[in-house]
GROMACS .gro file of N, CA, C and O in nm:
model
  360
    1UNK      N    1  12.888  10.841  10.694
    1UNK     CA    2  12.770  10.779  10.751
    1UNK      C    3  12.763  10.816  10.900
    1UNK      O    4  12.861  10.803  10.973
    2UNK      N    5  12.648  10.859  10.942
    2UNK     CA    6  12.637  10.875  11.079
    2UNK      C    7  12.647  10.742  11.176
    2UNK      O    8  12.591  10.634  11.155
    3UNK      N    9  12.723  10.772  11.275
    3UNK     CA   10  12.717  10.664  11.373
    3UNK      C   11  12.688  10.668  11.525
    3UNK      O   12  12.695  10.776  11.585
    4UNK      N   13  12.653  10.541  11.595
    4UNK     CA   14  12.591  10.566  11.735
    4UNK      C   15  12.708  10.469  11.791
    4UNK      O   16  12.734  10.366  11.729
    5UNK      N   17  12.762  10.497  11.883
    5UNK     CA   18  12.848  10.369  11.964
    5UNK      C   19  12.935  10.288  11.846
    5UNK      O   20  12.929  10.165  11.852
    6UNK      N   21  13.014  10.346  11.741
    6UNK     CA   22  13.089  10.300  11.671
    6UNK      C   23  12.993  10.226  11.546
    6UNK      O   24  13.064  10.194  11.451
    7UNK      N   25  12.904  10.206  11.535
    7UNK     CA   26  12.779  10.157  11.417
    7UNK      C   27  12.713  10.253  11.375
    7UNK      O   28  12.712  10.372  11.409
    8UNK      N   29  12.643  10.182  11.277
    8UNK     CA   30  12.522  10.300  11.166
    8UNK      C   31  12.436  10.261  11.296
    8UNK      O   32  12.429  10.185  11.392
    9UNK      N   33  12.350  10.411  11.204
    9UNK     CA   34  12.225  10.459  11.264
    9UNK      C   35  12.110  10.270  11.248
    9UNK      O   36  12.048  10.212  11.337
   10UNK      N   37  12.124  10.239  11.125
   10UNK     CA   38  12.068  10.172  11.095
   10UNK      C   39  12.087  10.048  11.188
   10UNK      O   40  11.984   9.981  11.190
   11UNK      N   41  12.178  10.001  11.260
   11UNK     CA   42  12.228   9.861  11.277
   11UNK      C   43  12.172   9.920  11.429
   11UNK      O   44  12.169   9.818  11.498
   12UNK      N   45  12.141   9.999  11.488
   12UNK     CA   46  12.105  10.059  11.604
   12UNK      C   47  11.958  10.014  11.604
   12UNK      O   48  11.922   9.929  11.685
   13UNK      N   49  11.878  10.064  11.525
   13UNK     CA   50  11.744  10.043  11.508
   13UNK      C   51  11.723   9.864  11.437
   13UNK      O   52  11.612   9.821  11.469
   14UNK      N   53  11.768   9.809  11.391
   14UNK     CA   54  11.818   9.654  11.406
   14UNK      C   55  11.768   9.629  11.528
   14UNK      O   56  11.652   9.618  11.569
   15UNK      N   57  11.905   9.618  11.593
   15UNK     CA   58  11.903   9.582  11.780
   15UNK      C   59  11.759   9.595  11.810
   15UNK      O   60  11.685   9.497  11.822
   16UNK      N   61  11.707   9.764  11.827
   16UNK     CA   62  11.583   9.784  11.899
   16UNK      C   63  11.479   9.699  11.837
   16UNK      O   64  11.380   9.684  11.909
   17UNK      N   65  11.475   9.655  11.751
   17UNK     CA   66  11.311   9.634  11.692
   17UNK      C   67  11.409   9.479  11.734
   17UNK      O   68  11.391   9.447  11.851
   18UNK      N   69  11.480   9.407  11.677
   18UNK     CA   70  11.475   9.253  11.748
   18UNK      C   71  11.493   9.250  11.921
   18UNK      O   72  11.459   9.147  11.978
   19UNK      N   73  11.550   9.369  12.003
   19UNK     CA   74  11.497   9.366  12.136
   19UNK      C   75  11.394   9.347  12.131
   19UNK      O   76  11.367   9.230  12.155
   20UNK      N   77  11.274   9.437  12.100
   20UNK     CA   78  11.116   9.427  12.144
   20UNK      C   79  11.109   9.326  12.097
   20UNK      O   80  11.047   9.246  12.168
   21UNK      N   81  11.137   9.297  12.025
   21UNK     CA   82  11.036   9.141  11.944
   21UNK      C   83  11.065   9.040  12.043
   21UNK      O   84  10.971   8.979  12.093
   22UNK      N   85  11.218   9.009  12.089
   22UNK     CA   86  11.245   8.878  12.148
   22UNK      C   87  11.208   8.907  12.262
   22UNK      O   88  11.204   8.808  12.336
   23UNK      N   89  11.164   9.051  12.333
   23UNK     CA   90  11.144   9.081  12.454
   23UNK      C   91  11.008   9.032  12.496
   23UNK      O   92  10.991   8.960  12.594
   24UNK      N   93  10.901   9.081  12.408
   24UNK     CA   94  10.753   9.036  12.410
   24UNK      C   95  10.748   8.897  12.412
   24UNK      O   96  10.706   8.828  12.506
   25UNK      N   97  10.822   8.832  12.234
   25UNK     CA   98  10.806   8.696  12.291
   25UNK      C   99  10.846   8.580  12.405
   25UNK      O  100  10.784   8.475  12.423
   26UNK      N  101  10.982   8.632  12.489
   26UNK     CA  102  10.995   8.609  12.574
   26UNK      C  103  10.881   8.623  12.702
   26UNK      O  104  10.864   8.536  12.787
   27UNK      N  105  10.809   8.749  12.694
   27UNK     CA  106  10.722   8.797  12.781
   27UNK      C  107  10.578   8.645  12.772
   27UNK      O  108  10.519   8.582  12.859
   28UNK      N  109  10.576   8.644  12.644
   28UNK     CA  110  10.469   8.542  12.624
   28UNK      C  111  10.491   8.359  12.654
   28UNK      O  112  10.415   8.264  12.670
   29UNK      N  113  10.625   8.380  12.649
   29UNK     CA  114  10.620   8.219  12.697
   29UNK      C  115  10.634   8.223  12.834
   29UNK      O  116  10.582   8.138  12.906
   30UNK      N  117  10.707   8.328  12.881
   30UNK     CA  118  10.683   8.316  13.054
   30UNK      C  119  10.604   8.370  13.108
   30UNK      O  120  10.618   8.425  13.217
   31UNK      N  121  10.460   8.362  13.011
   31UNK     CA  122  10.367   8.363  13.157
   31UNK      C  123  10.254   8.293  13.153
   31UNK      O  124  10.137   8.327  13.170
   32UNK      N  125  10.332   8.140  13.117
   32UNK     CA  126  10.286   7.985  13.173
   32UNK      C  127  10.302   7.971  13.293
   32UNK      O  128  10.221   7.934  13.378
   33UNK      N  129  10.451   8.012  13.307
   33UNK     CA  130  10.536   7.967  13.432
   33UNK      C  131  10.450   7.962  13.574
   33UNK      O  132  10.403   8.070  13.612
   34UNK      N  133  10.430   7.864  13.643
   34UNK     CA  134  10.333   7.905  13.749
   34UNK      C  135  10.413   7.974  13.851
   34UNK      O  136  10.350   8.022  13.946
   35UNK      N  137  10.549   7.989  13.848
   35UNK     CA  138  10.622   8.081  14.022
   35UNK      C  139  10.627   8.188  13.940
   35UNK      O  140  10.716   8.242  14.005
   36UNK      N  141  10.610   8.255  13.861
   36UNK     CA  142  10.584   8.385  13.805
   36UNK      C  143  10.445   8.428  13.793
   36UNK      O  144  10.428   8.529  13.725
   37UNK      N  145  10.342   8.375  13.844
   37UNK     CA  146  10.195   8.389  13.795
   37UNK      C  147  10.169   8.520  13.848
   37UNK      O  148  10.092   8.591  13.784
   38UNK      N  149  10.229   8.570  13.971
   38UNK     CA  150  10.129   8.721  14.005
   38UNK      C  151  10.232   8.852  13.947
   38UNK      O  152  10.209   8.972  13.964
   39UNK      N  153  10.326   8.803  13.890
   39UNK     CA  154  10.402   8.941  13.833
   39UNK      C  155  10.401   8.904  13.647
   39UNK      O  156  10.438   8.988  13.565
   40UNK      N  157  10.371   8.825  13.625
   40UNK     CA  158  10.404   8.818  13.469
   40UNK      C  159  10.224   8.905  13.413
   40UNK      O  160  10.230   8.983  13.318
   41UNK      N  161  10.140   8.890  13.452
   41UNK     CA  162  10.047   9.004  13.412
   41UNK      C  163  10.067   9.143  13.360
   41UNK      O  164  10.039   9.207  13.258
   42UNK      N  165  10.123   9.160  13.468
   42UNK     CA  166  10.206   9.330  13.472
   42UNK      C  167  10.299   9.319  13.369
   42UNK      O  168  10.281   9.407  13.284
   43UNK      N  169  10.398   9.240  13.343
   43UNK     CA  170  10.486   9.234  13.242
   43UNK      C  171  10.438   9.231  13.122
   43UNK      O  172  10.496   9.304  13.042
   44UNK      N  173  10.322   9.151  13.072
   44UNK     CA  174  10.301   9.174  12.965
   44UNK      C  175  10.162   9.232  12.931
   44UNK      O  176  10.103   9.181  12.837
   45UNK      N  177  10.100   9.342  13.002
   45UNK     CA  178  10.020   9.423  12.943
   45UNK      C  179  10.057   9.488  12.872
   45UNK      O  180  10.171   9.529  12.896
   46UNK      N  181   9.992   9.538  12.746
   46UNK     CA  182  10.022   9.625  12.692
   46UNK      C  183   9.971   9.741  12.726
   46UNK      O  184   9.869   9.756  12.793
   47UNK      N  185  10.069   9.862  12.664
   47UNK     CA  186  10.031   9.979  12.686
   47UNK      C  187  10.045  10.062  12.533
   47UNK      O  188  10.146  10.107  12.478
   48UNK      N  189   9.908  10.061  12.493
   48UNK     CA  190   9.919  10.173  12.330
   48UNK      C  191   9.950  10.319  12.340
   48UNK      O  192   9.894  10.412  12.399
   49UNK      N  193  10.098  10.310  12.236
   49UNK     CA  194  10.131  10.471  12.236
   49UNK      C  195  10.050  10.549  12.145
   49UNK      O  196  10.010  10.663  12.170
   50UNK      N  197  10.025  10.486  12.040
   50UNK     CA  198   9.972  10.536  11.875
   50UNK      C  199   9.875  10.405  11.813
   50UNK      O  200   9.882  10.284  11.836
   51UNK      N  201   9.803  10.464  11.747
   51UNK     CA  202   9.736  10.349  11.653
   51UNK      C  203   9.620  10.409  11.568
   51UNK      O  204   9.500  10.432  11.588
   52UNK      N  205   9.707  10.425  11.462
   52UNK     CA  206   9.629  10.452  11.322
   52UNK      C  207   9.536  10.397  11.260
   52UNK      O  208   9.562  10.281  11.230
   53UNK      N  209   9.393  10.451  11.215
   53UNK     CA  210   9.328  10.352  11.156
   53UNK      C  211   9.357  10.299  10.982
   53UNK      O  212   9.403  10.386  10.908
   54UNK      N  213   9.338  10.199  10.940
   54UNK     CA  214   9.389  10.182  10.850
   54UNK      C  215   9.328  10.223  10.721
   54UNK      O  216   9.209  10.199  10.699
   55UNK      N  217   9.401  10.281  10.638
   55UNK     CA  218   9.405  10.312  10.546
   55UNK      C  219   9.376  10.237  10.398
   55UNK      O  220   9.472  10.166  10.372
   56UNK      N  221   9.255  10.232  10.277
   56UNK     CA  222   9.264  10.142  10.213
   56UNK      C  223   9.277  10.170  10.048
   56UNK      O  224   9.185  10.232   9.994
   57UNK      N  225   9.367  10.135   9.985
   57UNK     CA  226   9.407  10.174   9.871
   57UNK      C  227   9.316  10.076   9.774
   57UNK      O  228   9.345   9.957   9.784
   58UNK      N  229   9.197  10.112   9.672
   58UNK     CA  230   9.150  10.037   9.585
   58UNK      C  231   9.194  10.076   9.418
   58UNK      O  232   9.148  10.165   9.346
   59UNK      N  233   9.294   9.980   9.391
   59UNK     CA  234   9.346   9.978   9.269
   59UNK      C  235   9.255   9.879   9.117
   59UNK      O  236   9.277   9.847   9.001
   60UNK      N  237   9.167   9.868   9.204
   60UNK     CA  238   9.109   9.783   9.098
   60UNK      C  239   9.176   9.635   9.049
   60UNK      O  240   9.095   9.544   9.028
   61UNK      N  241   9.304   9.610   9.032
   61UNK     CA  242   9.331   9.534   9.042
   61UNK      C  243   9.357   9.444   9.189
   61UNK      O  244   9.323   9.332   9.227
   62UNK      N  245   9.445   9.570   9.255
   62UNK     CA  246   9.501   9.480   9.415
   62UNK      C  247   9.455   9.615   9.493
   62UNK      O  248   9.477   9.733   9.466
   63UNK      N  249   9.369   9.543   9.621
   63UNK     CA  250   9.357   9.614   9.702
   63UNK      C  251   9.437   9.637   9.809
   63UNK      O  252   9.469   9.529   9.859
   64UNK      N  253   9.481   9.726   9.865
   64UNK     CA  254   9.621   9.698   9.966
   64UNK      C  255   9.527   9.827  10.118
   64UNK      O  256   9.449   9.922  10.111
   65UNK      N  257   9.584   9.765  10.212
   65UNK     CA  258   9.522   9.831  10.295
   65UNK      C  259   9.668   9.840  10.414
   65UNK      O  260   9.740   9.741  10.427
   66UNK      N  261   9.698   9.977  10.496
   66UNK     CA  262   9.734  10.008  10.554
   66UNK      C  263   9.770  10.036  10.644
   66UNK      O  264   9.823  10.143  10.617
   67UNK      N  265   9.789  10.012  10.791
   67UNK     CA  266   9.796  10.071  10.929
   67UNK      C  267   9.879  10.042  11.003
   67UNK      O  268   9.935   9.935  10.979
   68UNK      N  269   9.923  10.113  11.114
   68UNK     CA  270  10.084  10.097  11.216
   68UNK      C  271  10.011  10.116  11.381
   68UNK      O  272   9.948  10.214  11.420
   69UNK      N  273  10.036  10.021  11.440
   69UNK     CA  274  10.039  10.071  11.594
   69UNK      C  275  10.083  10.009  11.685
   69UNK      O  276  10.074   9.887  11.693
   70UNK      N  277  10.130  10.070  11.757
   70UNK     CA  278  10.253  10.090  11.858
   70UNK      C  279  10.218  10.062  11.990
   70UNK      O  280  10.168  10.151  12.059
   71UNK      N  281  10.236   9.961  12.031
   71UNK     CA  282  10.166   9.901  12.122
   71UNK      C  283  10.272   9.829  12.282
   71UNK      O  284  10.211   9.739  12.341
   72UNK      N  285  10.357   9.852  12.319
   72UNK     CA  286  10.456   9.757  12.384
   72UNK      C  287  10.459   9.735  12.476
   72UNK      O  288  10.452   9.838  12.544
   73UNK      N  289  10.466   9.648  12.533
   73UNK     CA  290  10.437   9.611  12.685
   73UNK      C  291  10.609   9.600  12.769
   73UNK      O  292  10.713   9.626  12.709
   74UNK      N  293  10.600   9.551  12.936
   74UNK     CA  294  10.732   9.564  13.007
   74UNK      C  295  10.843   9.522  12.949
   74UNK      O  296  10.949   9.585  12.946
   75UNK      N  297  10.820   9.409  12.897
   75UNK     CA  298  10.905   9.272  12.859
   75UNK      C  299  10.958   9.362  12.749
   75UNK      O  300  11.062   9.428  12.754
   76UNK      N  301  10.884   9.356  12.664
   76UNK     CA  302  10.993   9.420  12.483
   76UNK      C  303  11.035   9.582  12.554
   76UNK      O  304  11.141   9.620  12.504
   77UNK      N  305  10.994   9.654  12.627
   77UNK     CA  306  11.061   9.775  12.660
   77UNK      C  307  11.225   9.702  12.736
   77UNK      O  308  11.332   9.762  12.725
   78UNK      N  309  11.215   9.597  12.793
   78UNK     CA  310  11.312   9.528  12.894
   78UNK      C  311  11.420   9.484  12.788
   78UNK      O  312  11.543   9.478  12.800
   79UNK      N  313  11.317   9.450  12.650
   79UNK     CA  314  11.392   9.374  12.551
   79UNK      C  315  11.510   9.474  12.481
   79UNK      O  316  11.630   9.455  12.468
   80UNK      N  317  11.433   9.580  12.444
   80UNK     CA  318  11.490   9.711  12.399
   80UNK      C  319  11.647   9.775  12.486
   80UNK      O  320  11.748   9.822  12.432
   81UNK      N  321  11.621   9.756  12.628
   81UNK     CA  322  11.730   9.816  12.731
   81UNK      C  323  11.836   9.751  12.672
   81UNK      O  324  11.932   9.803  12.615
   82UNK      N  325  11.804   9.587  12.697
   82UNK     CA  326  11.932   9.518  12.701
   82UNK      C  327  11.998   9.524  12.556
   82UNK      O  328  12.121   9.520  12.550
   83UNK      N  329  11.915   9.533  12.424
   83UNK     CA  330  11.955   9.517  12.348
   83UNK      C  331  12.057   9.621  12.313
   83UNK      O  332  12.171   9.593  12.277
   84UNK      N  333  11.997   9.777  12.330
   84UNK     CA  334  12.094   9.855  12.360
   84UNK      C  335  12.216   9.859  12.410
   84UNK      O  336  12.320   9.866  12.345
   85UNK      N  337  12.204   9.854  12.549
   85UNK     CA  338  12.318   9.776  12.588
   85UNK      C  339  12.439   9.707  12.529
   85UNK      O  340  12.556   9.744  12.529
   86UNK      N  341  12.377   9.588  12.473
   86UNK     CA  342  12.470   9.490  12.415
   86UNK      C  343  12.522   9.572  12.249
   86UNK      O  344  12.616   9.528  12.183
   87UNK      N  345  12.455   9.671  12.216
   87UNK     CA  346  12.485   9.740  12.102
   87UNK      C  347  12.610   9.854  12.127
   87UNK      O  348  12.701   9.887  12.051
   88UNK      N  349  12.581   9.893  12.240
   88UNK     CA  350  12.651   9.974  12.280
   88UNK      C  351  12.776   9.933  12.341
   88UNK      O  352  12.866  10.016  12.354
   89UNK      N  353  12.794   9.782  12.390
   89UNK     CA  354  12.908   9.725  12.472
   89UNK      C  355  12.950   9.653  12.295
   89UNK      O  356  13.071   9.664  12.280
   90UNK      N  357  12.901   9.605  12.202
   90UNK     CA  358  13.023   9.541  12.163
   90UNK      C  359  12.986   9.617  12.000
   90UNK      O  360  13.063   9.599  11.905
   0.00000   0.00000   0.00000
């Protein structure tokens, strides 16, 4: 099995996608905070890398429809570093 920092490939990409996630949502509860009000903007704009339009499969029975986009703002990129990090330290 291939490995990164002593782990699978897989347990790597783990980390990253729950970095971004807890990173954004972190991004979103702090920016109530009023002593953060003129920098938490910037933190959580997003910036779109990709975004597919969606795709729609009609089966007659179930219709299923399709699409991915990639969207991440400071915070989940911030989320991503550390998570690394901590993937890579233990």
């Amino acid at each position: 099995m291939a490995k990164f920092g002593g782990h699978g490939y897989g347990m790597a990409v783990l980390f990253v996608v729950i970095g971004a996630i807890l990173g954004g949502i972190l991004g979103q509860l702090l920016l109530g905070v009023e002593a953060l009000s003129s920098v938490m903007p910037y933190l959580v704009n997003t910036f779109p890398v990709f975004d597919t339009s969606a795709i729609t499969f009609n089966l007659y029975v179930i219709k299923l429809t399709l699409g991915l986009a990639f969207a991440p703002n400071l915070m989940s990129i911030f989320g991503i570093v550390i998570a690394l990090v901590l993937f890579r330290r233990y």
